[in-house]
Tab-separated table of C-alpha atoms and ligand atoms in Angstrom:
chain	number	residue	atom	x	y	z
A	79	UNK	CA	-86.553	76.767	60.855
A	80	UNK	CA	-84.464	79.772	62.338
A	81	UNK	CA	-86.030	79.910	66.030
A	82	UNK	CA	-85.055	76.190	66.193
A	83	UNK	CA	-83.088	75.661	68.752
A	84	UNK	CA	-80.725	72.435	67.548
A	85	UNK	CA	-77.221	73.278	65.718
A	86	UNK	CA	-78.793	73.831	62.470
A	87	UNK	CA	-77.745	70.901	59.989
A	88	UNK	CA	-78.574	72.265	56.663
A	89	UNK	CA	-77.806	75.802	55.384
A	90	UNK	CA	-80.942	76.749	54.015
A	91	UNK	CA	-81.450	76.926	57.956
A	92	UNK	CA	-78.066	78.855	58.028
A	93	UNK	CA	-78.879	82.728	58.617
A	94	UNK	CA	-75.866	85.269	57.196
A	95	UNK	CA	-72.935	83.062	57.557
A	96	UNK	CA	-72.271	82.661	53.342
A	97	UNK	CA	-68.635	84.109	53.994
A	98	UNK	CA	-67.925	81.688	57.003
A	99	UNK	CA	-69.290	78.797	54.901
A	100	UNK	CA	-67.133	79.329	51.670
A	101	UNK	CA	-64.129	79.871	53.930
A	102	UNK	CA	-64.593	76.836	55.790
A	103	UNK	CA	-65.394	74.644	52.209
A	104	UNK	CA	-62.392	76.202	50.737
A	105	UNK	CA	-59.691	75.167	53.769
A	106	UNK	CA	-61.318	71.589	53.577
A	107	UNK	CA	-58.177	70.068	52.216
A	108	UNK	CA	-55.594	71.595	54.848
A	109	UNK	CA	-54.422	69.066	57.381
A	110	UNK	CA	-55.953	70.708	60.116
A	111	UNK	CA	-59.039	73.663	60.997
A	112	UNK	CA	-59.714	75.457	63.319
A	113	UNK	CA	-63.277	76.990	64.070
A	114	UNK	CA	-62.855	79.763	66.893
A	115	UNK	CA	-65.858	81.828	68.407
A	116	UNK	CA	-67.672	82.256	72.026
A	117	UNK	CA	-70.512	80.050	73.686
A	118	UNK	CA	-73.837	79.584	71.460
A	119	UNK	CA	-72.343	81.851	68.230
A	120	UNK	CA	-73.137	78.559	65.980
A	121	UNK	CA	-69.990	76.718	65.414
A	122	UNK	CA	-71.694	73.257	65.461
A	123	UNK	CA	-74.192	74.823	63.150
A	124	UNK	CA	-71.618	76.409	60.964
A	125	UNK	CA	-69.692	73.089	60.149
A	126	UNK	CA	-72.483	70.823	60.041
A	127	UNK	CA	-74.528	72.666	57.640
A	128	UNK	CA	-71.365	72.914	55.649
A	129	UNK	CA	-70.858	69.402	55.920
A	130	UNK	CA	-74.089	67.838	55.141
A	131	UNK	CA	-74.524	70.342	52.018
A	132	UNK	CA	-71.151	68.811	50.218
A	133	UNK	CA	-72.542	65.749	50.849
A	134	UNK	CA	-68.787	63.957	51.985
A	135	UNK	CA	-68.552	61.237	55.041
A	136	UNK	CA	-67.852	62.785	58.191
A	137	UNK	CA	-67.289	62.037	61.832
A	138	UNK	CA	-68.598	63.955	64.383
A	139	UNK	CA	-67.219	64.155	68.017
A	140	UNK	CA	-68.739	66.178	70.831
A	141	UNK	CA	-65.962	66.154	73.127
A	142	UNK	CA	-68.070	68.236	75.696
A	143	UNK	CA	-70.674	65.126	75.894
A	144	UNK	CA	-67.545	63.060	77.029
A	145	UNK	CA	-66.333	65.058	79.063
A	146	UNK	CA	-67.205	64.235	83.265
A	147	UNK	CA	-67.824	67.189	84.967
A	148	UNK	CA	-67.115	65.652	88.288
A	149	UNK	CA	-63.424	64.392	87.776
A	150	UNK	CA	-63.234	66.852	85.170
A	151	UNK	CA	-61.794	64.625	83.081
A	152	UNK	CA	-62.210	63.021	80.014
A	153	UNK	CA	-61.587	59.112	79.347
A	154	UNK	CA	-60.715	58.214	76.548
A	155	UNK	CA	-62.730	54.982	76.262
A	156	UNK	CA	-65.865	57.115	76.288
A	157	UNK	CA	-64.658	59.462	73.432
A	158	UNK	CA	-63.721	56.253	71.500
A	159	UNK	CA	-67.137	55.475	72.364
A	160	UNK	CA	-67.815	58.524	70.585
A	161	UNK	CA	-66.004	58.307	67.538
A	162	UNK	CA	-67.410	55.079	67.007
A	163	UNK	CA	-71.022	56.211	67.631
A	164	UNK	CA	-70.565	58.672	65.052
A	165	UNK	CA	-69.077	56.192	62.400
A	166	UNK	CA	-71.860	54.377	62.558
A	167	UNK	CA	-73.334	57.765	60.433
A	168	UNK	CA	-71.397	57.208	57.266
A	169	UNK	CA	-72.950	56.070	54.209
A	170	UNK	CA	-70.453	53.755	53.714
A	171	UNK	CA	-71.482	51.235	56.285
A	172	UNK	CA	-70.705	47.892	54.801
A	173	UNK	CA	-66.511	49.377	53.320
A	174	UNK	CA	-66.379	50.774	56.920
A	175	UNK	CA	-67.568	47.516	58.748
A	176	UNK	CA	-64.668	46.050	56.354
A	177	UNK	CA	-62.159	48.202	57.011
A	178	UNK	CA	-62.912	47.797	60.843
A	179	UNK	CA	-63.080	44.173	60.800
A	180	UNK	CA	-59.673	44.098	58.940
A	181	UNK	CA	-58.207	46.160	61.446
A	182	UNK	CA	-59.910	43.808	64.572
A	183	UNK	CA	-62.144	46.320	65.739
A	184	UNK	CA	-66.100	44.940	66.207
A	185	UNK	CA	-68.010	47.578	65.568
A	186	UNK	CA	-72.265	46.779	65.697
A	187	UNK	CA	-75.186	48.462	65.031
A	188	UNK	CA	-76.423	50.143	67.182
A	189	UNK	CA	-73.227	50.758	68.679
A	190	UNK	CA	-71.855	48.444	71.352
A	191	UNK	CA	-68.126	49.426	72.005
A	192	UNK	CA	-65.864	46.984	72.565
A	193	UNK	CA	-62.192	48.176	73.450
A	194	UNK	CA	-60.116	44.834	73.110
A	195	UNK	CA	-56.967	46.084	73.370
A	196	UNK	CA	-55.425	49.307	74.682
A	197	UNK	CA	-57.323	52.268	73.727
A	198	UNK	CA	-54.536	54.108	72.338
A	199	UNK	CA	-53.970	51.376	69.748
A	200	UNK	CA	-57.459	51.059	69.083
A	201	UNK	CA	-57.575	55.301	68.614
A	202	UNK	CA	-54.654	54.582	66.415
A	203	UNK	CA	-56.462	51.872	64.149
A	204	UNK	CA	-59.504	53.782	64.163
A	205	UNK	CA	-57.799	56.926	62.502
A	206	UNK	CA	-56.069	54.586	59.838
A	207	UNK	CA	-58.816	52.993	59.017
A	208	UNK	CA	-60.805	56.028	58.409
A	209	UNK	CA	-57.261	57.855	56.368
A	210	UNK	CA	-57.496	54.773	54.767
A	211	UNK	CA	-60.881	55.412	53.125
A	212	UNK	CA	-60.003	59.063	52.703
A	213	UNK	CA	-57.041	58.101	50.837
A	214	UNK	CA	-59.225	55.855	48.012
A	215	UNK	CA	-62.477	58.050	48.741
A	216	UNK	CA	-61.562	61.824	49.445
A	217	UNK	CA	-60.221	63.379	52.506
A	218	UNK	CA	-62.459	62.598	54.867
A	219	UNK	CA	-62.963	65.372	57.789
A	220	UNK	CA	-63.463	64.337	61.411
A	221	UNK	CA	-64.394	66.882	63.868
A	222	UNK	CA	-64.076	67.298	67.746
A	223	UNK	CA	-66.088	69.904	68.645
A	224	UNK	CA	-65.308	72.139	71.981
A	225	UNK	CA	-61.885	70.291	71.322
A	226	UNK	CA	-60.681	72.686	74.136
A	227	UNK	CA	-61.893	69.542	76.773
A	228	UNK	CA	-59.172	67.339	75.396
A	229	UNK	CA	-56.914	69.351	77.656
A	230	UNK	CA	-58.469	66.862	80.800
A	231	UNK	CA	-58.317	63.557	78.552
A	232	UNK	CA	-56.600	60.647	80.606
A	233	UNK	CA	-53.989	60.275	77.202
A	234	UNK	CA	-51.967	62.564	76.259
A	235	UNK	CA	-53.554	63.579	72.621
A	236	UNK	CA	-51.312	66.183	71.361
A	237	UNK	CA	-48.826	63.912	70.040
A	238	UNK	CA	-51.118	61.557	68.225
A	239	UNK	CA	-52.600	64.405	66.846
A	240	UNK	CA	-49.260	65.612	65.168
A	241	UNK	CA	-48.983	62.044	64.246
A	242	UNK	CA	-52.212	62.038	62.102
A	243	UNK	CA	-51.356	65.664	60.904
A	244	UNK	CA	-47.935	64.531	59.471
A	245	UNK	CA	-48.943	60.964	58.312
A	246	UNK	CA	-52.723	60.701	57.548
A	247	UNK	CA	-53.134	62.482	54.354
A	248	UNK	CA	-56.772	61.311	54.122
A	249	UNK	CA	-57.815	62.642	57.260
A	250	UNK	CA	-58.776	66.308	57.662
A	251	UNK	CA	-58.992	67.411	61.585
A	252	UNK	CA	-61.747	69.778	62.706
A	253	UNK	CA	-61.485	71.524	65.844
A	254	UNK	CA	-63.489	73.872	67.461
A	255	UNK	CA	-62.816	76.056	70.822
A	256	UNK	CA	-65.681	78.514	72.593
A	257	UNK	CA	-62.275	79.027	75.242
A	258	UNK	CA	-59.838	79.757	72.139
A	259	UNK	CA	-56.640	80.115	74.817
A	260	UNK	CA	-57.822	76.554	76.182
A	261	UNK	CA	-57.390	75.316	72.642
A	262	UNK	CA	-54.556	77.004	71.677
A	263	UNK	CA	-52.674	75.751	74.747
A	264	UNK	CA	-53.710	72.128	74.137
A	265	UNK	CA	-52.141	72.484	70.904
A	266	UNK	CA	-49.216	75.228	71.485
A	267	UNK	CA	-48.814	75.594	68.015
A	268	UNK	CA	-45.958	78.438	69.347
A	269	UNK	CA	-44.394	75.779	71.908
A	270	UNK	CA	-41.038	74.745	70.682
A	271	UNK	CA	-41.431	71.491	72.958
A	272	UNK	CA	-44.660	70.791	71.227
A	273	UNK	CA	-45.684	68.302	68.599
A	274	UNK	CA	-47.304	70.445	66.954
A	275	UNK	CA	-45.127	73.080	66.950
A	276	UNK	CA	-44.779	75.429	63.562
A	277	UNK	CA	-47.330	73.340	61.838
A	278	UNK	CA	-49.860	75.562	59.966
A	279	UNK	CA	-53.610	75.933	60.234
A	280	UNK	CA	-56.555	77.225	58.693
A	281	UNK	CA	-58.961	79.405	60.645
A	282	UNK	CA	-62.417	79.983	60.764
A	283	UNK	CA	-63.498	82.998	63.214
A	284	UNK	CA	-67.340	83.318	64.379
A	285	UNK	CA	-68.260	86.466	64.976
A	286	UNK	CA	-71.598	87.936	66.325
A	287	UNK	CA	-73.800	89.343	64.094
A	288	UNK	CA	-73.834	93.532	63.757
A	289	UNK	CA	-77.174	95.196	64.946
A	290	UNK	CA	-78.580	95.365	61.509
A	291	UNK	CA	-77.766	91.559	60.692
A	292	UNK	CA	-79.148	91.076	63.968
A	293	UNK	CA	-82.818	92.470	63.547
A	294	UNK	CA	-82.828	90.971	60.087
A	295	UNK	CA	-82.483	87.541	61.868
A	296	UNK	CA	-85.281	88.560	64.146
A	297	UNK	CA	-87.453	89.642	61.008
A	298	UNK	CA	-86.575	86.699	59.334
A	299	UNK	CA	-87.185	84.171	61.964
A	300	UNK	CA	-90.514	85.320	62.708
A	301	UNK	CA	-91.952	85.802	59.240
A	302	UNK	CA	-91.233	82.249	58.662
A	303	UNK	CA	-93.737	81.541	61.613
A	304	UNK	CA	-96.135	84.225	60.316
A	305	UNK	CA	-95.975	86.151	62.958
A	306	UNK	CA	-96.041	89.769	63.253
A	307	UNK	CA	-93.796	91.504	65.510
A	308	UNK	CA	-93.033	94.916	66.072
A	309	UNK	CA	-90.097	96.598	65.741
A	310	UNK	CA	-89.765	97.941	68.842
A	311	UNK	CA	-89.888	94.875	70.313
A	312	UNK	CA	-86.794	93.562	67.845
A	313	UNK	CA	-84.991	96.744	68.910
A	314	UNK	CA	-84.748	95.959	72.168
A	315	UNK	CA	-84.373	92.197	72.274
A	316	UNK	CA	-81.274	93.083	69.686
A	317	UNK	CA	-80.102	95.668	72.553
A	318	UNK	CA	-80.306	93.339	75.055
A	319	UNK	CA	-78.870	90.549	73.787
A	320	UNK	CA	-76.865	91.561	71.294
A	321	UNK	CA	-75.762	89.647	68.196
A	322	UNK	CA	-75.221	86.185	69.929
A	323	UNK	CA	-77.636	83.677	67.613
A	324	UNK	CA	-77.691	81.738	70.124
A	325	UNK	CA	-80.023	83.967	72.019
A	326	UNK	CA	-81.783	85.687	69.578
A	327	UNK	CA	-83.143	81.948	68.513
A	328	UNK	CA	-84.073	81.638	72.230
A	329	UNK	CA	-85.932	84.761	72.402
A	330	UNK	CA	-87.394	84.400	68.952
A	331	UNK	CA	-89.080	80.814	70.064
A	332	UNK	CA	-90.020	82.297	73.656
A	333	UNK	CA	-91.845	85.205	72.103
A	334	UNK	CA	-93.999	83.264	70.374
A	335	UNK	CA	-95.245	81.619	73.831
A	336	UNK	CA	-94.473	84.592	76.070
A	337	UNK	CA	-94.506	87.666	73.791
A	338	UNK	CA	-93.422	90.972	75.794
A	339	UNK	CA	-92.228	88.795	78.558
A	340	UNK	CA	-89.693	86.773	76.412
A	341	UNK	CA	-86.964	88.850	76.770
A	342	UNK	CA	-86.675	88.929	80.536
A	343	UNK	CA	-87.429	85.029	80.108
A	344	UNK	CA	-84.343	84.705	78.027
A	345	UNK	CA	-82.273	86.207	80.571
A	346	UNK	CA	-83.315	84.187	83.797
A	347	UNK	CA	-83.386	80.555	81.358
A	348	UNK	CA	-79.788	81.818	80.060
A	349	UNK	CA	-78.483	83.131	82.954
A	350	UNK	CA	-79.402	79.522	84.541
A	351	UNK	CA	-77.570	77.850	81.766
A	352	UNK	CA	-74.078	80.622	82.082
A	353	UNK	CA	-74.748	79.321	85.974
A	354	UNK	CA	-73.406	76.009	85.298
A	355	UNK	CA	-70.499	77.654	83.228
A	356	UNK	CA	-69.528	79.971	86.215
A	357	UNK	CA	-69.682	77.307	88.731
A	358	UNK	CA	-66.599	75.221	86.364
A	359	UNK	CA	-64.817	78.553	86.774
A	360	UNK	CA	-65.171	78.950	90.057
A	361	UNK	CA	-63.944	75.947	91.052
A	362	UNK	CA	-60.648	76.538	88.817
A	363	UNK	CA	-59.940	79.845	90.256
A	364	UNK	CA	-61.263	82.222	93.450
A	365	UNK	CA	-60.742	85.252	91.070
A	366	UNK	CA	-62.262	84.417	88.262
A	367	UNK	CA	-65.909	85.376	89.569
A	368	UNK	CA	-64.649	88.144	91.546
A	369	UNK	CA	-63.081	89.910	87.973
A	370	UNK	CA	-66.339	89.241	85.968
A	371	UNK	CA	-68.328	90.926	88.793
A	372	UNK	CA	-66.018	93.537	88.837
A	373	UNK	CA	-66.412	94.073	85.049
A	374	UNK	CA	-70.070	93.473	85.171
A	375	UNK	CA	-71.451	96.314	87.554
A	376	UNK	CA	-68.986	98.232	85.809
A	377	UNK	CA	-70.330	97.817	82.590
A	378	UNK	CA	-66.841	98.820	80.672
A	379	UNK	CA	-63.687	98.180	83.218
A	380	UNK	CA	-60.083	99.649	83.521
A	381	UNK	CA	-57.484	97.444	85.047
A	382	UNK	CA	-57.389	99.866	88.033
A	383	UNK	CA	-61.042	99.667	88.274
A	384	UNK	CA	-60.605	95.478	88.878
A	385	UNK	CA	-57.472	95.711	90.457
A	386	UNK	CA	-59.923	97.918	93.015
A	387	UNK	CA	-62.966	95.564	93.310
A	388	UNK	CA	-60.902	92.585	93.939
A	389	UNK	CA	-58.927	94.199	96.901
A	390	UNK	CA	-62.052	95.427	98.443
A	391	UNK	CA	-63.985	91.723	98.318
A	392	UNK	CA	-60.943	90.016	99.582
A	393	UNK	CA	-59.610	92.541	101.889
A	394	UNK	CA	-56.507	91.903	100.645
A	395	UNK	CA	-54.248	93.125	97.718
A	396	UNK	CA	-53.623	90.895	95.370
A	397	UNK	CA	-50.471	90.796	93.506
A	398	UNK	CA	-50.966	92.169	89.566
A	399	UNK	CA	-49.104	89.516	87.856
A	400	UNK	CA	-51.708	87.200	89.557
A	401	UNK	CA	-54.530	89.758	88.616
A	402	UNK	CA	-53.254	89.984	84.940
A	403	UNK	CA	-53.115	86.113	84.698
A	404	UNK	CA	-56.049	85.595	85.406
A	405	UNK	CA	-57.806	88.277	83.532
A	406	UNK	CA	-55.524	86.891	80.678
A	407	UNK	CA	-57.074	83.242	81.276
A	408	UNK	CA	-60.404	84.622	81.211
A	409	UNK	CA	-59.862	86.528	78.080
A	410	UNK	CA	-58.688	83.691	76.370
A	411	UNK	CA	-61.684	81.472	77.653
A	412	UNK	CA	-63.779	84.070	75.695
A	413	UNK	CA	-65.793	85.868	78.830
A	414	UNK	CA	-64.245	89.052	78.619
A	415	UNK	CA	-63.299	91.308	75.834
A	416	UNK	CA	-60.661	93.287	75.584
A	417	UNK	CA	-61.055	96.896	73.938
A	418	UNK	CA	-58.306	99.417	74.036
A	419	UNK	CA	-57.556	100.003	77.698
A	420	UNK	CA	-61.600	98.967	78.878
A	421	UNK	CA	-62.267	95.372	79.325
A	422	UNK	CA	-65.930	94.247	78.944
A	423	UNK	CA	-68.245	91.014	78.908
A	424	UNK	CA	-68.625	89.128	75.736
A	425	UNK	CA	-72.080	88.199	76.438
A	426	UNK	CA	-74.848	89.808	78.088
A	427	UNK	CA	-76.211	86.839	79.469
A	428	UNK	CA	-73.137	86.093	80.974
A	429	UNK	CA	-73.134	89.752	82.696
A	430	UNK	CA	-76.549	89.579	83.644
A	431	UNK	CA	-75.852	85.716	85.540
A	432	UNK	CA	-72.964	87.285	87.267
A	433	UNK	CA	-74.410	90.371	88.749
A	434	UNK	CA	-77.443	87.732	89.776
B	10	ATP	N1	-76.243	80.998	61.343
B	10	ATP	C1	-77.275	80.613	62.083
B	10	ATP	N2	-78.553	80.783	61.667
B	10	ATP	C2	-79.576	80.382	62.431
B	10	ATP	N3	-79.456	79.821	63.634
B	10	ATP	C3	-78.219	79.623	64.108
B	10	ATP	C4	-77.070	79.997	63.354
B	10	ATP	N4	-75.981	79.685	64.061
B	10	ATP	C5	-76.423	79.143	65.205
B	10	ATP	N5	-77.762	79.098	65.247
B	10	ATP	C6	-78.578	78.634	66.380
B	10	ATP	O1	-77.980	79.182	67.557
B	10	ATP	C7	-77.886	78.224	68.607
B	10	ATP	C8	-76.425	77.964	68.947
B	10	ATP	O2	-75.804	77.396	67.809
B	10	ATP	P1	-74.654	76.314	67.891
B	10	ATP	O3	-75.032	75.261	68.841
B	10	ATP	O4	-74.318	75.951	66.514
B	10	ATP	O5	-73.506	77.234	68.500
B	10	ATP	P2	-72.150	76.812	69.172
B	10	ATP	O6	-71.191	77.936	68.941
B	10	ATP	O7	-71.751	75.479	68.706
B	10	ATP	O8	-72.606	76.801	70.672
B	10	ATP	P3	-72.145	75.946	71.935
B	10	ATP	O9	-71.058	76.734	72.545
B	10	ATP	O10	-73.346	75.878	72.815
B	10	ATP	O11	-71.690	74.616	71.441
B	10	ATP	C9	-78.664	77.019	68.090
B	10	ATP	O12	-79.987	77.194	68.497
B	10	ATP	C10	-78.584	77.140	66.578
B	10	ATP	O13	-79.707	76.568	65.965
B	11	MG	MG1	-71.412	73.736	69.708
């Protein structure tokens, strides 16, 4: 069903990504994907539709889940934790159970972890025990979704990622970033001191949908309900929240409670959501609230427009290689847009929670 609100897992549950889909199936035997695109613009739903319709063994890691918001860090032994959670998914059960118990790792279901030895040599053994069925099965992708949070992991992963890119020919890595500049600097493909330095990727780029593909969804989505809707009302729930699936799904399953009132609905339940986002920024930088406010009551926002705002809250200029740093930082995180010389808010939920 469109207007449900889980990643979708199958793609006749998919709505207008075809192109994204036969992009995605078609870089399945690189080394190593990327799947870039804001909060909520269905990059969980993209791969795992794509996934489950070939039909091939996966793994599937939220790093997010793992990682603790409070040290902001994430441990390893939980994302292990993860990884095997997720094996326990394969169809294979009884080769993988073999291949684990070769390798010394007990792995029950339901899953009870036990980490005998270091974690990084049990990471290690998991990976070549999972290339090794790729090898004699068919490349066998594992994802980390939101792999952006392995910046904060207590092990430096960037290394034994190069490791598996150069040596595990049966593994295909899946990563996927909402803060694209996050992941890119966790993986500093341009860093000359990097492991992973000059290797090449494949990309996958979600974009939201255009006003027309937008409505359609709308349409779509409640037709399947039987519901009748009028256009007006799709008009301005498009206008409001613009093409960001994640939303429209929201609104589409609120209307059918809340009719008219859905759309404001969307924007206090969202903006609560975006609130727990903001508060992670805030806590990384003071200015990172202080630009989106300053881009939000502006609607569209020059650089001298910011530079303003932020002088006036803190009484005090700040310096513009600071500014631009962290206007950069947000930019890359995927909250602001950049658009000739005007810099805007990606999402309207995210502008409305800010000027909350
Ligand atoms: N192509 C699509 N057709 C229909 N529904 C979709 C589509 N893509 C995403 N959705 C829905 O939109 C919401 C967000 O999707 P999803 O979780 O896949 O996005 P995401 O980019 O992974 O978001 P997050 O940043 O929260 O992880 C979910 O309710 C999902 O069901
Ligand atoms: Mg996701």
């Amino acid at each position: 069903m469109l207007f449900d609100t889980e990643p979708k897992t199958s793609l006749s549950d998919l709505f207008g990504r075809e192109e994204e889909v036969e992009k995605l199936k078609g870089g399945l035997n690189e080394r190593l994907i990327l799947i870039l695109g804001i909060r909520r613009i269905g990059k969980s739903s993209l791969i795992l539709s794509t996934l489950n319709s070939l039909g091939v063994d996966y793994a599937f890691v939220d790093v997010r889940k793992v990682y603790d918001s409070s040290t902001r860090k994430v441990y390893v032994e939980k994302l292990l934790e993860e990884i095997y959670s997720s094996l326990t998914k394969l169809s294979k059960k009884a080769y993988v159970r073999n291949v684990f118990e070769k390798l010394g790792i007990e792995i029950e279901y339901p899953v009870r972890v036990r980490v005998k030895d270091d974690v990084k040599d049990s990471l290690n053994k998991v990976f070549e025990a999972l290339n090794e069925i790729g090898l004699r099965k068919g490349k066998i992708p594992i994802v980390f979704d939101e792999a952006q949070y392995l910046k904060y992991s207590t092990l430096g992963l960037r290394p034994f990622f190069a490791h598996v890119y150069d040596y595990m020919r049966g593994i295909t890595l899946i990563v996927t970033g909402s803060e694209v500049g996050l992941l890119h600097d966790f993986l500093s493909f341009d860093e000359p001191k990097s492991e992973l330095y000059g290797r090449y990727y494949f990309t996958v780029e979600l974009k939201s949908f255009n006003e027309d593909k937008s409505k359609e969804f709308l349409r779509r989505g409640f037709k399947e309900v039987n519901v009748e809707v009028k256009e007006s009302v799709i008009e301005e729930a498009v206008k409001e929240l613009d093409g960001i699936v994640g939303w429209l799904v929201y609104f589409g399953k609120l209307y059918l409670e809340k009719k008219e009132e859905a759309i404001e609905e969307v924007k206090e339940i969202g903006s609560n959501l975006v609130r727990e986002e903001l508060k992670e920024l805030e806590a990384r930088s003071p200015y990172y609230l202080l630009i989106l406010k300053a881009v939000a009551s502006l609607g569209k926002a020059r650089w001298k427009n910011i530079m303003d705002y932020v002088t006036a809250s803190t009484g005090k200029r700040v310096s513009n290689t600071t500014l631009f740093r962290e206007l950069n930082k947000l930019k890359s995180m995927g909250f602001i847009e950049r658009n000739g010389e005007e810099y805007r808010i990606a999402d309207p939920i995210v502008r409305y929670a800010v000027l909350k």
